[in-house]
Amino acid sequence: MQINEKQVLKARKMVLNKVYFCFFLISFYFSQSFAQQLNGRILNTMNQKPISLAVINEQNSGQIVYSDADGNFSLDPLKINNLMNLQVSFEGFELFSIELKESDWNPIMQEFFLYPATISDYKLVEFSGTSSEDENSESDVYSLLSSADDPILEAASFQFSLFRYRLKGIEQNYEQLGLNGFLLNDPISGRLPYYLFSGQNLITKYSEVYRNFKENPFDFGSSGVAQWVNANPAAFKNEFFVRYAISNRAYNHKLDLNYATGELANGWSFLIGANRRWAQEAFIPGSFYDAWGAYLGISKRIAKNHNFQLLVMGAPSRRGKASPATKEVYALAGDNYYNSYWGFQQGEKRNSREANYSTPMALLNYSWDVKENLKFTSGIMGLTGKRSDSQLDWLNAPDPRPDYYQKLPSYIQDSTVSNAVVAAWRNDVNTRQIDWNQLYFANYGNIETIQGVNGNPTASVTGKRSVYWLRDKHFDPTELEHFGNLKWFNKRNEFIAGYRMEFSKTEFYLKARDLLGGDFFVDLEDFADLPSQQHPDISQINHIVKKDEIYGYHYEAKNQNFNFFGNYIYTGKFIDLSFGANYTANSFSRNGKFQNAIFNNSLGESDRVHQNGVGGKGLITLKLNGRNYIRTNLALQKLPNRFDQVFINPEWRADQLQITDKTTVQYIDLSYFYRSPEFKFEISPYYATYKDQIVNRNFFLDEQLESAANIELTDGGLISAFYTGLNQRHIGFETSFELKLGRGFEVSGVYNVGDHIYTSRPELIIFDKFSQSNSQHTIYLKNFYVPGSALQAACLNLKYDFKRNGFAVLSANFVSDQYLEPNPLRRIPQAVKELDPESDQFNKIINQEKLPSVVYLNAFVYKSFEIFKERFAISLSVNNVLNKKGIVSGGFEQYRFDYQDKNPDKFPSKYYYLQGFNYYLGVSWKYDFKK
């Protein structure tokens, strides 16, 4: 059969067309598959060079990938449902975090820029995508992020913290500290328990900070600073890290070891580390430091939607404290760093005030990706341990403290004796410090026989009865916490609902730590007037206390807290909205272990107190364009009272304060932000009020304040007191700027100024600790300044970025208008009775003491480099570069007053001085197993 050439050509063309068509389909398929990948690149913002082996963690889907040698990486979009929560980390650079939609991703290549590390753990991170500045553009304007690059927070945390600075002057009990979704604030006082992971810097590197009710995925939030740490073992790169540092600050040496596996092929991740900080003697004489830390983290991803995470950690520490002192005492000692807490014992310095903390904790977390846009996270945490502070105690013996006011020249009227005391202070160390030998000799020579001991009328004991001993004041916590969060997101909407349950028991007691050469002492309270009422536990009359035995008081504070919150977030093209609400139900009780003769309710379980609170908040951000933003933040919150605001002298009784006012918090700020690659600016005026606060104070009440009808209080003594109806108002503004000058230079600054005052005349209710007596005084605090934090603070930073892997910063800082806490008993009519209001004496009694303004310099240098292909880094931090040793960093007025002569100098204020030139020099080595 003859073959037609035209037919062959036609058939061949048909085959080729089919091949071409198949090839086109295959090519189209692969090109589409490739296009579906979310491709990105990580670059150094300073030199535009790629960063390899950066960790890219998409938290919503659990994807963790690494950038290659060209900085490139890819994410699988099939595992992502529109909204991404992206974190990028790399050693020596700031943590980058952002939430964005898949539709915002550049279809060709999305670039992200990392900033080199700065002196702060908190660096404001921006999304680097291109956004239109045209208000009429259909493209979204990227949101301001609640991430870690916050220059105002950075300045407060590092530059101003030397002066105990607080943002907006807000007290610590209005702040939050969280770890892996668990809220760690102390349930009794509300304070932040940094001791739980003190020194564990490496596992706290992934932290988010939310100021003033900002959107928070873990909680409703607070009016102060809320820091939440995410210590997920899977987020850490596969590397071994070691760092050693020397310093002349609170400790002299620090050693860190850390190993992480990263996420392995089988879904397991491991993280293990240990550290130690120590100083045989720190820069303040007699103080010391010995702190350890260890942690173990394990996570396991099951399939693609279940993840379990376990973190076990502990940070036992032991440190010797430093004392404040009056200016007279500093002058007598000839040293602004004089410490009255220590003395020589057998040629060695021994500190009487020692803090000991050992509270291990375990945290188990679980997350479940229920659907592509629905995620549930939960966890349970437990902790238990010991916390104690040591102190000298004594009975029927002279006060052993070298700086006790009756021993000082200013109190002694005989000039001959006064001059002799001055000479002794300058020439005899056992006069200006604790004379441990004298305390031992007093106990050695005090041989006594005690009849009817431990509640047994026929029993007796003979031996060296200590009149001086060292005690430990314990507050041992045990806590169990559970939380659950449900997060739903769809396109521009996100809703988070959560609950939290906390159960805690804190045990309070005194323990005999060291009998100082004695055999025992008798448990008596000499501030109780009648001998029959001096026994803390009448079941053990004449309780013989030996080493390590409990005495004085013993009770438990039990607390239950249930919290429910919801947050809604809308991300629009030109507006972001978020609203939140919460409800808190709190209950607590006291369980006494001792029965005393004064208060019948001292033993056993008290009535349970029930409290509740509510809150609401709203945040609106107008995104004018990619550079200009306006944000307003409003919140109203009514807080439930805590244990320390209700129970009167819980050491000896279970009575409760009858005032039931709850603190009402009102907060509003209005902020403007400008963001560009070369210049950033922020200004945030704020207004906050705190009304009907109840604040507990314990102090020694001087004689002569109360009338003769109030016998127990007339003689003075230890009291438990409560401010009630204490209102305060915080108004001011915070501002910052950052300007790139070119050639690696950058200048930035922060200026915060506020007017933080008391706006009421609170009532001070006074309860005698060892009788039924009480009294009440109106305290004239209105228009006094809220103490402890400077009203003005500013810093100006000059930064230079090295051409390769490093930078240096010089910071000039200024703090001013820092006021001491006023003694309430000087701000009552009795304190200035019969004095001329125009006299210097009147004004010196009434006026609030203001500390001098201060200017000081700090510096920081960081440099990373390679030696034999191994990565090393060195950092140097220097505070008070000019070595100014006369700077007062803080202080307080003594809670004593001379009502007879009305002499305000009889009990002068006590101060702390800022350390002179001080440094922290660290060297680190990191071995990357995937390089």
PDB file of N, CA, C and O in Angstrom, residues 523-525 528 533-537 552-555 590 594-603 648-655 769-771:
ATOM      1  N   ASP A 523       9.231  31.067 122.043  1.00  0.00           N
ATOM      2  CA  ASP A 523       8.396  31.762 121.062  1.00  0.00           C
ATOM      3  C   ASP A 523       7.434  32.699 121.792  1.00  0.00           C
ATOM      4  O   ASP A 523       6.356  32.283 122.251  1.00  0.00           O
ATOM      5  N   LEU A 524       7.821  33.968 121.889  1.00  0.00           N
ATOM      6  CA  LEU A 524       7.007  34.995 122.536  1.00  0.00           C
ATOM      7  C   LEU A 524       6.969  36.233 121.649  1.00  0.00           C
ATOM      8  O   LEU A 524       7.940  36.544 120.955  1.00  0.00           O
ATOM      9  N   GLU A 525       5.850  36.958 121.686  1.00  0.00           N
ATOM     10  CA  GLU A 525       5.712  38.215 120.959  1.00  0.00           C
ATOM     11  C   GLU A 525       5.708  39.353 121.966  1.00  0.00           C
ATOM     12  O   GLU A 525       4.723  39.569 122.671  1.00  0.00           O
ATOM     13  N   ALA A 528       2.983  42.268 122.312  1.00  0.00           N
ATOM     14  CA  ALA A 528       1.722  42.055 123.017  1.00  0.00           C
ATOM     15  C   ALA A 528       1.918  42.444 124.477  1.00  0.00           C
ATOM     16  O   ALA A 528       2.894  42.046 125.119  1.00  0.00           O
ATOM     17  N   GLN A 533      -0.907  36.859 126.680  1.00  0.00           N
ATOM     18  CA  GLN A 533      -1.257  36.978 125.271  1.00  0.00           C
ATOM     19  C   GLN A 533      -0.046  36.968 124.348  1.00  0.00           C
ATOM     20  O   GLN A 533      -0.189  37.165 123.141  1.00  0.00           O
ATOM     21  N   GLN A 534       1.125  36.729 124.876  1.00  0.00           N
ATOM     22  CA  GLN A 534       2.343  36.806 124.082  1.00  0.00           C
ATOM     23  C   GLN A 534       2.670  35.505 123.353  1.00  0.00           C
ATOM     24  O   GLN A 534       3.605  35.469 122.559  1.00  0.00           O
ATOM     25  N   HIS A 535       1.904  34.450 123.605  1.00  0.00           N
ATOM     26  CA  HIS A 535       2.186  33.164 122.978  1.00  0.00           C
ATOM     27  C   HIS A 535       1.453  33.065 121.641  1.00  0.00           C
ATOM     28  O   HIS A 535       0.219  33.092 121.609  1.00  0.00           O
ATOM     29  N   PRO A 536       2.177  32.919 120.534  1.00  0.00           N
ATOM     30  CA  PRO A 536       1.512  32.814 119.226  1.00  0.00           C
ATOM     31  C   PRO A 536       0.603  31.602 119.093  1.00  0.00           C
ATOM     32  O   PRO A 536      -0.337  31.627 118.299  1.00  0.00           O
ATOM     33  N   ASP A 537       0.878  30.552 119.870  1.00  0.00           N
ATOM     34  CA  ASP A 537       0.074  29.335 119.808  1.00  0.00           C
ATOM     35  C   ASP A 537      -0.170  28.864 121.235  1.00  0.00           C
ATOM     36  O   ASP A 537       0.748  28.360 121.898  1.00  0.00           O
ATOM     37  N   GLY A 552       6.147  31.889 115.596  1.00  0.00           N
ATOM     38  CA  GLY A 552       5.664  33.249 115.331  1.00  0.00           C
ATOM     39  C   GLY A 552       4.274  33.296 114.751  1.00  0.00           C
ATOM     40  O   GLY A 552       3.347  33.820 115.362  1.00  0.00           O
ATOM     41  N   TYR A 553       4.099  32.786 113.564  1.00  0.00           N
ATOM     42  CA  TYR A 553       2.797  32.689 112.912  1.00  0.00           C
ATOM     43  C   TYR A 553       2.882  31.623 111.831  1.00  0.00           C
ATOM     44  O   TYR A 553       3.953  31.263 111.358  1.00  0.00           O
ATOM     45  N   HIS A 554       1.714  31.131 111.452  1.00  0.00           N
ATOM     46  CA  HIS A 554       1.668  30.090 110.409  1.00  0.00           C
ATOM     47  C   HIS A 554       0.250  30.061 109.856  1.00  0.00           C
ATOM     48  O   HIS A 554      -0.705  29.761 110.568  1.00  0.00           O
ATOM     49  N   TYR A 555       0.106  30.406 108.585  1.00  0.00           N
ATOM     50  CA  TYR A 555      -1.205  30.381 107.960  1.00  0.00           C
ATOM     51  C   TYR A 555      -1.058  30.170 106.461  1.00  0.00           C
ATOM     52  O   TYR A 555       0.027  30.307 105.902  1.00  0.00           O
ATOM     53  N   ARG A 590      -8.475  32.364 104.353  1.00  0.00           N
ATOM     54  CA  ARG A 590      -7.293  32.173 105.188  1.00  0.00           C
ATOM     55  C   ARG A 590      -7.483  30.919 106.035  1.00  0.00           C
ATOM     56  O   ARG A 590      -8.557  30.699 106.597  1.00  0.00           O
ATOM     57  N   PHE A 594      -2.146  28.326 113.857  1.00  0.00           N
ATOM     58  CA  PHE A 594      -1.909  28.623 115.268  1.00  0.00           C
ATOM     59  C   PHE A 594      -3.166  29.266 115.864  1.00  0.00           C
ATOM     60  O   PHE A 594      -3.873  30.018 115.182  1.00  0.00           O
ATOM     61  N   GLN A 595      -3.427  28.982 117.143  1.00  0.00           N
ATOM     62  CA  GLN A 595      -4.479  29.663 117.898  1.00  0.00           C
ATOM     63  C   GLN A 595      -3.823  30.522 118.965  1.00  0.00           C
ATOM     64  O   GLN A 595      -3.157  30.010 119.870  1.00  0.00           O
ATOM     65  N   ASN A 596      -4.001  31.848 118.860  1.00  0.00           N
ATOM     66  CA  ASN A 596      -3.452  32.736 119.885  1.00  0.00           C
ATOM     67  C   ASN A 596      -4.550  33.170 120.849  1.00  0.00           C
ATOM     68  O   ASN A 596      -5.738  32.901 120.632  1.00  0.00           O
ATOM     69  N   ALA A 597      -4.159  33.877 121.908  1.00  0.00           N
ATOM     70  CA  ALA A 597      -5.102  34.248 122.969  1.00  0.00           C
ATOM     71  C   ALA A 597      -5.808  35.565 122.683  1.00  0.00           C
ATOM     72  O   ALA A 597      -6.729  35.927 123.420  1.00  0.00           O
ATOM     73  N   ILE A 598      -5.419  36.275 121.646  1.00  0.00           N
ATOM     74  CA  ILE A 598      -5.989  37.593 121.379  1.00  0.00           C
ATOM     75  C   ILE A 598      -7.158  37.499 120.410  1.00  0.00           C
ATOM     76  O   ILE A 598      -8.201  38.122 120.618  1.00  0.00           O
ATOM     77  N   PHE A 599      -7.012  36.711 119.354  1.00  0.00           N
ATOM     78  CA  PHE A 599      -8.026  36.643 118.304  1.00  0.00           C
ATOM     79  C   PHE A 599      -8.564  35.221 118.215  1.00  0.00           C
ATOM     80  O   PHE A 599      -7.827  34.283 117.869  1.00  0.00           O
ATOM     81  N   ASN A 600      -9.853  35.083 118.486  1.00  0.00           N
ATOM     82  CA  ASN A 600     -10.464  33.745 118.510  1.00  0.00           C
ATOM     83  C   ASN A 600     -10.489  33.084 117.140  1.00  0.00           C
ATOM     84  O   ASN A 600     -10.569  31.866 117.036  1.00  0.00           O
ATOM     85  N   ASN A 601     -10.456  33.897 116.089  1.00  0.00           N
ATOM     86  CA  ASN A 601     -10.576  33.336 114.742  1.00  0.00           C
ATOM     87  C   ASN A 601      -9.225  33.064 114.091  1.00  0.00           C
ATOM     88  O   ASN A 601      -9.139  32.911 112.872  1.00  0.00           O
ATOM     89  N   SER A 602      -8.176  33.005 114.895  1.00  0.00           N
ATOM     90  CA  SER A 602      -6.835  32.821 114.317  1.00  0.00           C
ATOM     91  C   SER A 602      -6.593  31.404 113.822  1.00  0.00           C
ATOM     92  O   SER A 602      -5.738  31.171 112.969  1.00  0.00           O
ATOM     93  N   LEU A 603      -7.335  30.424 114.340  1.00  0.00           N
ATOM     94  CA  LEU A 603      -7.120  29.023 113.956  1.00  0.00           C
ATOM     95  C   LEU A 603      -8.221  28.568 113.011  1.00  0.00           C
ATOM     96  O   LEU A 603      -9.395  28.881 113.188  1.00  0.00           O
ATOM     97  N   ILE A 648      -7.000  41.573 107.419  1.00  0.00           N
ATOM     98  CA  ILE A 648      -6.301  42.437 108.363  1.00  0.00           C
ATOM     99  C   ILE A 648      -5.320  41.591 109.167  1.00  0.00           C
ATOM    100  O   ILE A 648      -5.724  40.636 109.840  1.00  0.00           O
ATOM    101  N   ASN A 649      -4.041  41.905 109.081  1.00  0.00           N
ATOM    102  CA  ASN A 649      -3.033  41.200 109.869  1.00  0.00           C
ATOM    103  C   ASN A 649      -3.260  39.690 109.848  1.00  0.00           C
ATOM    104  O   ASN A 649      -3.530  39.068 110.880  1.00  0.00           O
ATOM    105  N   PRO A 650      -3.173  39.055 108.674  1.00  0.00           N
ATOM    106  CA  PRO A 650      -3.464  37.622 108.588  1.00  0.00           C
ATOM    107  C   PRO A 650      -2.482  36.755 109.364  1.00  0.00           C
ATOM    108  O   PRO A 650      -2.781  35.579 109.599  1.00  0.00           O
ATOM    109  N   GLU A 651      -1.328  37.307 109.763  1.00  0.00           N
ATOM    110  CA  GLU A 651      -0.401  36.521 110.581  1.00  0.00           C
ATOM    111  C   GLU A 651      -1.050  36.078 111.896  1.00  0.00           C
ATOM    112  O   GLU A 651      -0.759  35.001 112.403  1.00  0.00           O
ATOM    113  N   TRP A 652      -1.941  36.936 112.445  1.00  0.00           N
ATOM    114  CA  TRP A 652      -2.499  36.643 113.773  1.00  0.00           C
ATOM    115  C   TRP A 652      -4.016  36.530 113.792  1.00  0.00           C
ATOM    116  O   TRP A 652      -4.578  36.144 114.814  1.00  0.00           O
ATOM    117  N   ARG A 653      -4.711  36.869 112.711  1.00  0.00           N
ATOM    118  CA  ARG A 653      -6.168  36.790 112.776  1.00  0.00           C
ATOM    119  C   ARG A 653      -6.774  36.678 111.379  1.00  0.00           C
ATOM    120  O   ARG A 653      -6.090  36.879 110.377  1.00  0.00           O
ATOM    121  N   ALA A 654      -8.089  36.420 111.353  1.00  0.00           N
ATOM    122  CA  ALA A 654      -8.800  36.220 110.086  1.00  0.00           C
ATOM    123  C   ALA A 654      -9.828  37.320 109.833  1.00  0.00           C
ATOM    124  O   ALA A 654     -10.692  37.154 108.974  1.00  0.00           O
ATOM    125  N   ASP A 655      -9.742  38.433 110.563  1.00  0.00           N
ATOM    126  CA  ASP A 655     -10.685  39.531 110.350  1.00  0.00           C
ATOM    127  C   ASP A 655     -10.485  40.147 108.975  1.00  0.00           C
ATOM    128  O   ASP A 655      -9.379  40.180 108.431  1.00  0.00           O
ATOM    129  N   LYS A 769      -1.548  45.266 115.615  1.00  0.00           N
ATOM    130  CA  LYS A 769      -1.346  43.856 115.268  1.00  0.00           C
ATOM    131  C   LYS A 769      -1.618  42.914 116.426  1.00  0.00           C
ATOM    132  O   LYS A 769      -1.914  41.731 116.210  1.00  0.00           O
ATOM    133  N   PHE A 770      -1.514  43.424 117.655  1.00  0.00           N
ATOM    134  CA  PHE A 770      -1.604  42.525 118.811  1.00  0.00           C
ATOM    135  C   PHE A 770      -2.640  42.996 119.825  1.00  0.00           C
ATOM    136  O   PHE A 770      -2.473  42.813 121.026  1.00  0.00           O
ATOM    137  N   SER A 771      -3.706  43.635 119.321  1.00  0.00           N
ATOM    138  CA  SER A 771      -4.848  43.996 120.157  1.00  0.00           C
ATOM    139  C   SER A 771      -6.036  44.259 119.242  1.00  0.00           C
ATOM    140  O   SER A 771      -5.906  44.235 118.019  1.00  0.00           O
TER     141      SER A 771
END
